[in-house]
Amino acid sequence: MIDALSPWGLETLERHNDKNIPGSTERTISRSVIEDTENRLWLMERIAGTQVNKRSAIAENLLTLQKSGMDWLLPYQETKDGQVIAEVMGLPWQLSPFYASDELPRPEYVFDAERGTELAKFITQLREHTKGKEMQGQDQSFALIEYARKLVETVKEREPTVYKRLEPICARLFPKMEQFPQLPKAFCHGDFHPLNVLWKGKKVGAVIDWEFSGMRPEIYDVANMIGCVAFENPGALGEGLIPAFMDGLYDNTDISDDSYESLPAYIPALRFAWLSEWLRKKDHEMIEMELEFMELLLAVMG
């Protein structure tokens, strides 16, 4: 029998089916935790053939960041042949370290300033270790305004009640969104929020799920993180994690004034992607919550 770990020059001791594997299950075909004969735990993921190019680029980027000295990474391992994707029984697989993390206490974590400071450190390091480097993959800084317009046109045709709520939101946001493509770009995680962080106590242990990483407007990760936290409890906009996160960014990054000025509009603009997901799933409760949240964010914008 072929040892699953053999492409990486490792030997399997046992599989651990009892381990909770963090991250989205939708981004792989299958996942399992394997212990090698040196008692190290690995996460082995089978991916689709259509994911090979993207996953190869992600793996190369994580290795670049690791070699640069960035913390909090779980890079995909290179095989004995120096490949970042192994073929096992004719199927593509990737291997990365398994990290045993602590559970994030929801929803009370949103008022924890220490976690906000930690999250700002990640953004700071990501900017430092990607600046001036040629990162792999496609430019992800697509025009968010075009995405939103297409979504709204579909909503207008299929969900007129939802469209009625969206009209005034679009009237406020679209003029500001037209300016987003001119903002400075940077390499971004692309789905940065506390649930994609593996925590050790209140410290960041590792950051996972890099599937949407790439060059984007530099404020992208900041806006996504704030939106996800505030969606759990809008009170967090003024207390706890989010203010501490912003203080850490102001003190330690060179994010431009133009990007900061766009942030109040960028946060609700990114929620179009979440709204699209709830519409696709026909989750009417979440659709209502998302619309209310977007309206609240616009009210905060003034």
mmCIF file of C-alpha atoms in Angstrom:
data_model
loop_
_atom_site.group_PDB
_atom_site.id
_atom_site.type_symbol
_atom_site.label_atom_id
_atom_site.label_comp_id
_atom_site.label_asym_id
_atom_site.label_seq_id
_atom_site.Cartn_x
_atom_site.Cartn_y
_atom_site.Cartn_z
ATOM 1 C CA MET A 1 0.000 0.000 0.000
ATOM 2 C CA ILE A 2 1.261 3.486 -0.896
ATOM 3 C CA ASP A 3 2.040 5.665 2.112
ATOM 4 C CA ALA A 4 0.137 8.963 1.680
ATOM 5 C CA LEU A 5 3.099 10.922 3.052
ATOM 6 C CA SER A 6 5.748 9.287 0.858
ATOM 7 C CA PRO A 7 5.907 12.121 -1.755
ATOM 8 C CA TRP A 8 7.204 14.366 1.044
ATOM 9 C CA GLY A 9 9.732 11.822 2.303
ATOM 10 C CA LEU A 10 7.675 11.100 5.416
ATOM 11 C CA GLU A 11 6.126 7.957 6.888
ATOM 12 C CA THR A 12 2.642 7.671 8.347
ATOM 13 C CA LEU A 13 2.228 6.599 11.959
ATOM 14 C CA GLU A 14 -1.541 7.015 12.177
ATOM 15 C CA ARG A 15 -4.523 9.043 11.005
ATOM 16 C CA HIS A 16 -6.479 11.206 13.437
ATOM 17 C CA ASN A 17 -10.159 11.259 12.554
ATOM 18 C CA ASP A 18 -11.049 12.910 15.872
ATOM 19 C CA LYS A 19 -9.315 16.219 15.132
ATOM 20 C CA ASN A 20 -11.396 19.301 14.408
ATOM 21 C CA ILE A 21 -10.060 20.824 11.185
ATOM 22 C CA PRO A 22 -10.590 24.604 10.989
ATOM 23 C CA GLY A 23 -11.348 26.510 7.808
ATOM 24 C CA SER A 24 -13.909 26.155 5.072
ATOM 25 C CA THR A 25 -14.719 22.616 3.931
ATOM 26 C CA GLU A 26 -15.824 24.003 0.550
ATOM 27 C CA ARG A 27 -12.260 24.805 -0.535
ATOM 28 C CA THR A 28 -11.064 21.197 -0.780
ATOM 29 C CA ILE A 29 -12.495 17.852 -1.824
ATOM 30 C CA SER A 30 -11.298 16.069 1.316
ATOM 31 C CA ARG A 31 -9.075 16.722 4.331
ATOM 32 C CA SER A 32 -7.466 14.545 6.980
ATOM 33 C CA VAL A 33 -4.957 14.863 9.816
ATOM 34 C CA ILE A 34 -1.996 12.471 9.666
ATOM 35 C CA GLU A 35 0.723 11.896 12.262
ATOM 36 C CA ASP A 36 4.146 10.937 10.952
ATOM 37 C CA THR A 37 6.683 8.673 12.630
ATOM 38 C CA GLU A 38 8.344 11.704 14.238
ATOM 39 C CA ASN A 39 5.019 12.552 15.921
ATOM 40 C CA ARG A 40 4.353 15.627 13.815
ATOM 41 C CA LEU A 41 0.783 16.346 12.756
ATOM 42 C CA TRP A 42 0.018 17.250 9.147
ATOM 43 C CA LEU A 43 -3.083 18.400 7.319
ATOM 44 C CA MET A 44 -3.415 16.572 4.009
ATOM 45 C CA GLU A 45 -5.842 18.082 1.506
ATOM 46 C CA ARG A 46 -7.103 16.687 -1.765
ATOM 47 C CA ILE A 47 -7.890 19.459 -4.234
ATOM 48 C CA ALA A 48 -9.718 19.552 -7.555
ATOM 49 C CA GLY A 49 -7.795 19.592 -10.811
ATOM 50 C CA THR A 50 -9.227 23.044 -11.512
ATOM 51 C CA GLN A 51 -7.564 24.331 -8.313
ATOM 52 C CA VAL A 52 -4.037 23.249 -9.166
ATOM 53 C CA ASN A 53 -2.808 26.522 -10.696
ATOM 54 C CA LYS A 54 -4.329 28.723 -7.997
ATOM 55 C CA ARG A 55 -3.179 26.475 -5.166
ATOM 56 C CA SER A 56 0.323 26.321 -6.630
ATOM 57 C CA ALA A 57 0.481 30.127 -6.640
ATOM 58 C CA ILE A 58 -0.744 30.277 -3.044
ATOM 59 C CA ALA A 59 1.839 27.719 -1.967
ATOM 60 C CA GLU A 60 4.644 29.648 -3.676
ATOM 61 C CA ASN A 61 3.505 32.876 -2.007
ATOM 62 C CA LEU A 62 3.416 31.311 1.451
ATOM 63 C CA LEU A 63 6.906 29.909 0.961
ATOM 64 C CA THR A 64 8.099 33.350 -0.152
ATOM 65 C CA LEU A 65 6.612 34.907 2.981
ATOM 66 C CA GLN A 66 8.088 32.217 5.220
ATOM 67 C CA LYS A 67 11.565 32.670 3.720
ATOM 68 C CA SER A 68 11.175 36.416 4.246
ATOM 69 C CA GLY A 69 10.662 35.798 7.953
ATOM 70 C CA MET A 70 6.922 36.319 8.306
ATOM 71 C CA ASP A 71 5.213 34.672 11.268
ATOM 72 C CA TRP A 72 1.830 32.936 11.562
ATOM 73 C CA LEU A 73 2.017 30.849 8.397
ATOM 74 C CA LEU A 74 1.285 27.188 7.734
ATOM 75 C CA PRO A 75 3.028 26.832 4.369
ATOM 76 C CA TYR A 76 2.386 23.933 2.032
ATOM 77 C CA GLN A 77 5.300 21.521 2.095
ATOM 78 C CA GLU A 78 7.499 20.848 -0.901
ATOM 79 C CA THR A 79 7.774 17.243 -2.046
ATOM 80 C CA LYS A 80 11.072 15.393 -2.433
ATOM 81 C CA ASP A 81 11.046 16.665 -6.024
ATOM 82 C CA GLY A 82 10.522 20.286 -4.971
ATOM 83 C CA GLN A 83 6.846 20.419 -5.982
ATOM 84 C CA VAL A 84 4.145 22.171 -3.947
ATOM 85 C CA ILE A 85 1.444 19.747 -5.134
ATOM 86 C CA ALA A 86 1.903 15.983 -5.043
ATOM 87 C CA GLU A 87 0.193 13.411 -7.200
ATOM 88 C CA VAL A 88 -0.998 10.480 -5.115
ATOM 89 C CA MET A 89 -2.812 7.729 -6.984
ATOM 90 C CA GLY A 90 -3.376 10.139 -9.857
ATOM 91 C CA LEU A 91 -4.966 12.865 -7.706
ATOM 92 C CA PRO A 92 -3.543 16.243 -6.559
ATOM 93 C CA TRP A 93 -2.782 16.695 -2.842
ATOM 94 C CA GLN A 94 -1.157 19.312 -0.610
ATOM 95 C CA LEU A 95 0.393 18.973 2.808
ATOM 96 C CA SER A 96 0.717 21.619 5.512
ATOM 97 C CA PRO A 97 1.406 21.600 9.257
ATOM 98 C CA PHE A 98 -1.649 20.951 11.438
ATOM 99 C CA TYR A 99 -2.029 23.615 14.123
ATOM 100 C CA ALA A 100 -3.897 22.821 17.342
ATOM 101 C CA SER A 101 -5.693 26.084 18.129
ATOM 102 C CA ASP A 102 -7.921 27.418 20.890
ATOM 103 C CA GLU A 103 -11.588 28.067 20.238
ATOM 104 C CA LEU A 104 -12.554 31.665 19.551
ATOM 105 C CA PRO A 105 -15.118 32.732 22.167
ATOM 106 C CA ARG A 106 -18.082 34.022 20.185
ATOM 107 C CA PRO A 107 -19.557 36.553 20.299
ATOM 108 C CA GLU A 108 -17.764 38.144 23.248
ATOM 109 C CA TYR A 109 -14.386 38.213 21.454
ATOM 110 C CA VAL A 110 -15.493 41.313 19.519
ATOM 111 C CA PHE A 111 -14.894 43.442 22.630
ATOM 112 C CA ASP A 112 -11.378 42.090 23.237
ATOM 113 C CA ALA A 113 -8.884 44.836 22.423
ATOM 114 C CA GLU A 114 -5.878 42.517 22.708
ATOM 115 C CA ARG A 115 -7.107 40.458 19.771
ATOM 116 C CA GLY A 116 -7.489 43.630 17.709
ATOM 117 C CA THR A 117 -3.872 44.571 18.392
ATOM 118 C CA GLU A 118 -2.791 41.084 17.323
ATOM 119 C CA LEU A 119 -4.753 41.281 14.073
ATOM 120 C CA ALA A 120 -3.125 44.622 13.256
ATOM 121 C CA LYS A 121 0.288 42.982 13.690
ATOM 122 C CA PHE A 122 -0.619 40.484 10.978
ATOM 123 C CA ILE A 123 -1.562 43.226 8.490
ATOM 124 C CA THR A 124 1.641 45.058 9.386
ATOM 125 C CA GLN A 125 3.802 41.999 8.732
ATOM 126 C CA LEU A 126 1.980 41.125 5.523
ATOM 127 C CA ARG A 127 2.669 44.598 4.140
ATOM 128 C CA GLU A 128 6.308 44.496 5.242
ATOM 129 C CA HIS A 129 7.078 41.063 3.819
ATOM 130 C CA THR A 130 5.344 41.510 0.453
ATOM 131 C CA LYS A 131 6.563 45.003 -0.368
ATOM 132 C CA GLY A 132 8.815 44.927 -3.384
ATOM 133 C CA LYS A 133 8.351 41.196 -3.938
ATOM 134 C CA GLU A 134 6.848 39.569 -7.007
ATOM 135 C CA MET A 135 3.938 37.538 -5.661
ATOM 136 C CA GLN A 136 2.328 34.792 -7.708
ATOM 137 C CA GLY A 137 -1.250 34.667 -8.992
ATOM 138 C CA GLN A 138 -3.636 36.996 -10.741
ATOM 139 C CA ASP A 139 -4.425 40.578 -9.831
ATOM 140 C CA GLN A 140 -7.554 40.397 -7.661
ATOM 141 C CA SER A 141 -8.274 44.128 -7.636
ATOM 142 C CA PHE A 142 -11.309 43.758 -9.888
ATOM 143 C CA ALA A 143 -13.751 46.640 -10.002
ATOM 144 C CA LEU A 144 -16.051 46.008 -7.055
ATOM 145 C CA ILE A 145 -18.497 48.483 -8.544
ATOM 146 C CA GLU A 146 -19.001 46.277 -11.620
ATOM 147 C CA TYR A 147 -19.589 43.214 -9.458
ATOM 148 C CA ALA A 148 -22.153 45.103 -7.378
ATOM 149 C CA ARG A 149 -23.960 46.488 -10.426
ATOM 150 C CA LYS A 150 -24.347 43.032 -11.975
ATOM 151 C CA LEU A 151 -25.632 41.656 -8.688
ATOM 152 C CA VAL A 152 -28.146 44.466 -8.290
ATOM 153 C CA GLU A 153 -29.434 43.971 -11.840
ATOM 154 C CA THR A 154 -30.048 40.296 -11.073
ATOM 155 C CA VAL A 155 -31.751 41.209 -7.807
ATOM 156 C CA LYS A 156 -33.955 43.736 -9.606
ATOM 157 C CA GLU A 157 -35.167 40.992 -11.941
ATOM 158 C CA ARG A 158 -35.547 38.150 -9.445
ATOM 159 C CA GLU A 159 -36.029 39.722 -5.989
ATOM 160 C CA PRO A 160 -37.942 43.017 -6.373
ATOM 161 C CA THR A 161 -38.567 43.312 -2.625
ATOM 162 C CA VAL A 162 -34.859 43.061 -1.896
ATOM 163 C CA TYR A 163 -34.134 45.478 -4.741
ATOM 164 C CA LYS A 164 -36.391 48.084 -3.161
ATOM 165 C CA ARG A 165 -34.162 47.991 -0.065
ATOM 166 C CA LEU A 166 -30.993 48.034 -2.163
ATOM 167 C CA GLU A 167 -31.847 51.093 -4.259
ATOM 168 C CA PRO A 168 -31.042 53.739 -1.636
ATOM 169 C CA ILE A 169 -27.969 51.772 -0.524
ATOM 170 C CA CYS A 170 -26.641 51.787 -4.080
ATOM 171 C CA ALA A 171 -27.431 55.478 -4.497
ATOM 172 C CA ARG A 172 -25.148 56.221 -1.533
ATOM 173 C CA LEU A 173 -22.386 53.722 -2.247
ATOM 174 C CA PHE A 174 -21.944 53.532 -6.010
ATOM 175 C CA PRO A 175 -20.475 57.057 -6.492
ATOM 176 C CA LYS A 176 -17.837 56.284 -3.848
ATOM 177 C CA MET A 177 -17.169 52.778 -5.204
ATOM 178 C CA GLU A 178 -16.292 54.229 -8.592
ATOM 179 C CA GLN A 179 -13.169 55.679 -6.960
ATOM 180 C CA PHE A 180 -11.933 52.390 -5.477
ATOM 181 C CA PRO A 181 -9.880 51.244 -8.511
ATOM 182 C CA GLN A 182 -7.665 54.328 -8.105
ATOM 183 C CA LEU A 183 -6.654 53.396 -4.553
ATOM 184 C CA PRO A 184 -3.107 52.118 -3.888
ATOM 185 C CA LYS A 185 -2.773 48.344 -4.183
ATOM 186 C CA ALA A 186 -1.044 45.795 -1.968
ATOM 187 C CA PHE A 187 -0.898 42.038 -1.582
ATOM 188 C CA CYS A 188 -3.884 41.069 0.595
ATOM 189 C CA HIS A 189 -5.067 37.889 2.300
ATOM 190 C CA GLY A 190 -8.462 38.402 0.669
ATOM 191 C CA ASP A 191 -10.624 36.829 3.382
ATOM 192 C CA PHE A 192 -9.118 38.214 6.553
ATOM 193 C CA HIS A 193 -11.322 37.940 9.633
ATOM 194 C CA PRO A 194 -11.029 36.377 13.114
ATOM 195 C CA LEU A 195 -12.522 33.028 12.048
ATOM 196 C CA ASN A 196 -9.672 32.553 9.576
ATOM 197 C CA VAL A 197 -7.203 32.973 12.428
ATOM 198 C CA LEU A 198 -6.026 30.036 14.534
ATOM 199 C CA TRP A 199 -5.763 31.435 18.038
ATOM 200 C CA LYS A 200 -3.453 30.515 20.913
ATOM 201 C CA GLY A 201 -5.098 32.217 23.830
ATOM 202 C CA LYS A 202 -5.552 35.790 22.637
ATOM 203 C CA LYS A 203 -2.519 35.634 20.355
ATOM 204 C CA VAL A 204 -2.537 34.886 16.634
ATOM 205 C CA GLY A 205 -1.143 31.396 16.111
ATOM 206 C CA ALA A 206 -1.605 31.110 12.344
ATOM 207 C CA VAL A 207 -3.719 32.558 9.536
ATOM 208 C CA ILE A 208 -5.445 30.157 7.131
ATOM 209 C CA ASP A 209 -7.614 30.106 3.979
ATOM 210 C CA TRP A 210 -5.563 32.133 1.493
ATOM 211 C CA GLU A 211 -7.724 31.202 -1.508
ATOM 212 C CA PHE A 212 -8.680 34.815 -2.242
ATOM 213 C CA SER A 213 -5.215 36.312 -1.743
ATOM 214 C CA GLY A 214 -3.694 38.585 -4.348
ATOM 215 C CA MET A 215 -3.165 42.209 -5.305
ATOM 216 C CA ARG A 216 -6.133 44.311 -4.203
ATOM 217 C CA PRO A 217 -6.788 47.862 -2.965
ATOM 218 C CA GLU A 218 -4.629 48.072 0.156
ATOM 219 C CA ILE A 219 -7.607 48.721 2.449
ATOM 220 C CA TYR A 220 -9.359 45.481 1.412
ATOM 221 C CA ASP A 221 -8.317 43.242 4.342
ATOM 222 C CA VAL A 222 -8.959 46.032 6.824
ATOM 223 C CA ALA A 223 -12.496 46.613 5.532
ATOM 224 C CA ASN A 224 -13.327 42.916 5.404
ATOM 225 C CA MET A 225 -12.114 42.313 8.952
ATOM 226 C CA ILE A 226 -14.059 45.249 10.384
ATOM 227 C CA GLY A 227 -17.221 44.267 8.517
ATOM 228 C CA CYS A 228 -17.100 40.668 9.721
ATOM 229 C CA VAL A 229 -16.555 41.641 13.355
ATOM 230 C CA ALA A 230 -19.197 44.385 13.340
ATOM 231 C CA PHE A 231 -21.699 42.041 11.697
ATOM 232 C CA GLU A 232 -21.522 39.890 14.829
ATOM 233 C CA ASN A 233 -22.145 42.934 17.020
ATOM 234 C CA PRO A 234 -22.299 46.506 15.635
ATOM 235 C CA GLY A 235 -21.360 47.776 19.090
ATOM 236 C CA ALA A 236 -17.826 46.575 18.332
ATOM 237 C CA LEU A 237 -17.384 49.524 15.946
ATOM 238 C CA GLY A 238 -16.768 51.764 18.931
ATOM 239 C CA GLU A 239 -15.325 49.469 21.578
ATOM 240 C CA GLY A 240 -12.861 46.620 21.931
ATOM 241 C CA LEU A 241 -11.324 44.770 19.007
ATOM 242 C CA ILE A 242 -11.966 47.181 16.131
ATOM 243 C CA PRO A 243 -10.644 50.415 17.712
ATOM 244 C CA ALA A 244 -7.537 48.537 18.917
ATOM 245 C CA PHE A 245 -7.093 47.074 15.440
ATOM 246 C CA MET A 246 -7.262 50.525 13.856
ATOM 247 C CA ASP A 247 -4.857 52.011 16.416
ATOM 248 C CA GLY A 248 -2.344 49.292 15.564
ATOM 249 C CA LEU A 249 -2.631 50.051 11.863
ATOM 250 C CA TYR A 250 -2.305 53.816 12.290
ATOM 251 C CA ASP A 251 0.838 53.357 14.378
ATOM 252 C CA ASN A 252 2.620 50.706 12.332
ATOM 253 C CA THR A 253 1.628 50.759 8.646
ATOM 254 C CA ASP A 254 1.970 53.154 5.750
ATOM 255 C CA ILE A 255 -1.595 52.759 4.491
ATOM 256 C CA SER A 256 -2.394 55.942 2.577
ATOM 257 C CA ASP A 257 -4.755 58.695 3.674
ATOM 258 C CA ASP A 258 -6.830 58.130 0.537
ATOM 259 C CA SER A 259 -7.365 54.499 1.537
ATOM 260 C CA TYR A 260 -8.370 55.426 5.067
ATOM 261 C CA GLU A 261 -10.797 57.998 3.688
ATOM 262 C CA SER A 262 -12.406 55.299 1.534
ATOM 263 C CA LEU A 263 -12.759 52.855 4.439
ATOM 264 C CA PRO A 264 -16.252 53.923 5.665
ATOM 265 C CA ALA A 265 -17.628 53.193 2.184
ATOM 266 C CA TYR A 266 -15.420 50.170 1.508
ATOM 267 C CA ILE A 267 -16.792 48.254 4.510
ATOM 268 C CA PRO A 268 -20.447 48.222 3.343
ATOM 269 C CA ALA A 269 -19.353 47.858 -0.304
ATOM 270 C CA LEU A 270 -17.713 44.522 0.497
ATOM 271 C CA ARG A 271 -20.986 43.302 1.981
ATOM 272 C CA PHE A 272 -22.379 42.926 -1.554
ATOM 273 C CA ALA A 273 -20.355 39.707 -1.751
ATOM 274 C CA TRP A 274 -21.937 38.408 1.450
ATOM 275 C CA LEU A 275 -25.395 39.439 0.238
ATOM 276 C CA SER A 276 -24.769 37.488 -2.960
ATOM 277 C CA GLU A 277 -23.968 34.397 -0.904
ATOM 278 C CA TRP A 278 -27.194 34.652 1.118
ATOM 279 C CA LEU A 279 -29.177 35.176 -2.083
ATOM 280 C CA ARG A 280 -27.564 32.121 -3.671
ATOM 281 C CA LYS A 281 -28.504 30.029 -0.644
ATOM 282 C CA LYS A 282 -31.976 31.618 -0.466
ATOM 283 C CA ASP A 283 -31.329 32.343 3.213
ATOM 284 C CA HIS A 284 -33.973 35.015 3.775
ATOM 285 C CA GLU A 285 -33.088 35.573 7.420
ATOM 286 C CA MET A 286 -29.472 36.345 6.533
ATOM 287 C CA ILE A 287 -30.548 38.501 3.586
ATOM 288 C CA GLU A 288 -32.589 40.643 5.972
ATOM 289 C CA MET A 289 -29.720 40.835 8.470
ATOM 290 C CA GLU A 290 -27.282 41.827 5.717
ATOM 291 C CA LEU A 291 -29.532 44.589 4.418
ATOM 292 C CA GLU A 292 -30.019 45.936 7.940
ATOM 293 C CA PHE A 293 -26.262 45.862 8.485
ATOM 294 C CA MET A 294 -25.533 47.734 5.264
ATOM 295 C CA GLU A 295 -28.132 50.358 6.218
ATOM 296 C CA LEU A 296 -26.548 50.691 9.659
ATOM 297 C CA LEU A 297 -23.070 51.142 8.174
ATOM 298 C CA LEU A 298 -24.378 53.857 5.872
ATOM 299 C CA ALA A 299 -25.973 55.595 8.851
ATOM 300 C CA VAL A 300 -22.616 55.513 10.641
ATOM 301 C CA MET A 301 -21.000 56.972 7.511
ATOM 302 C CA GLY A 302 -23.330 59.951 7.812
#
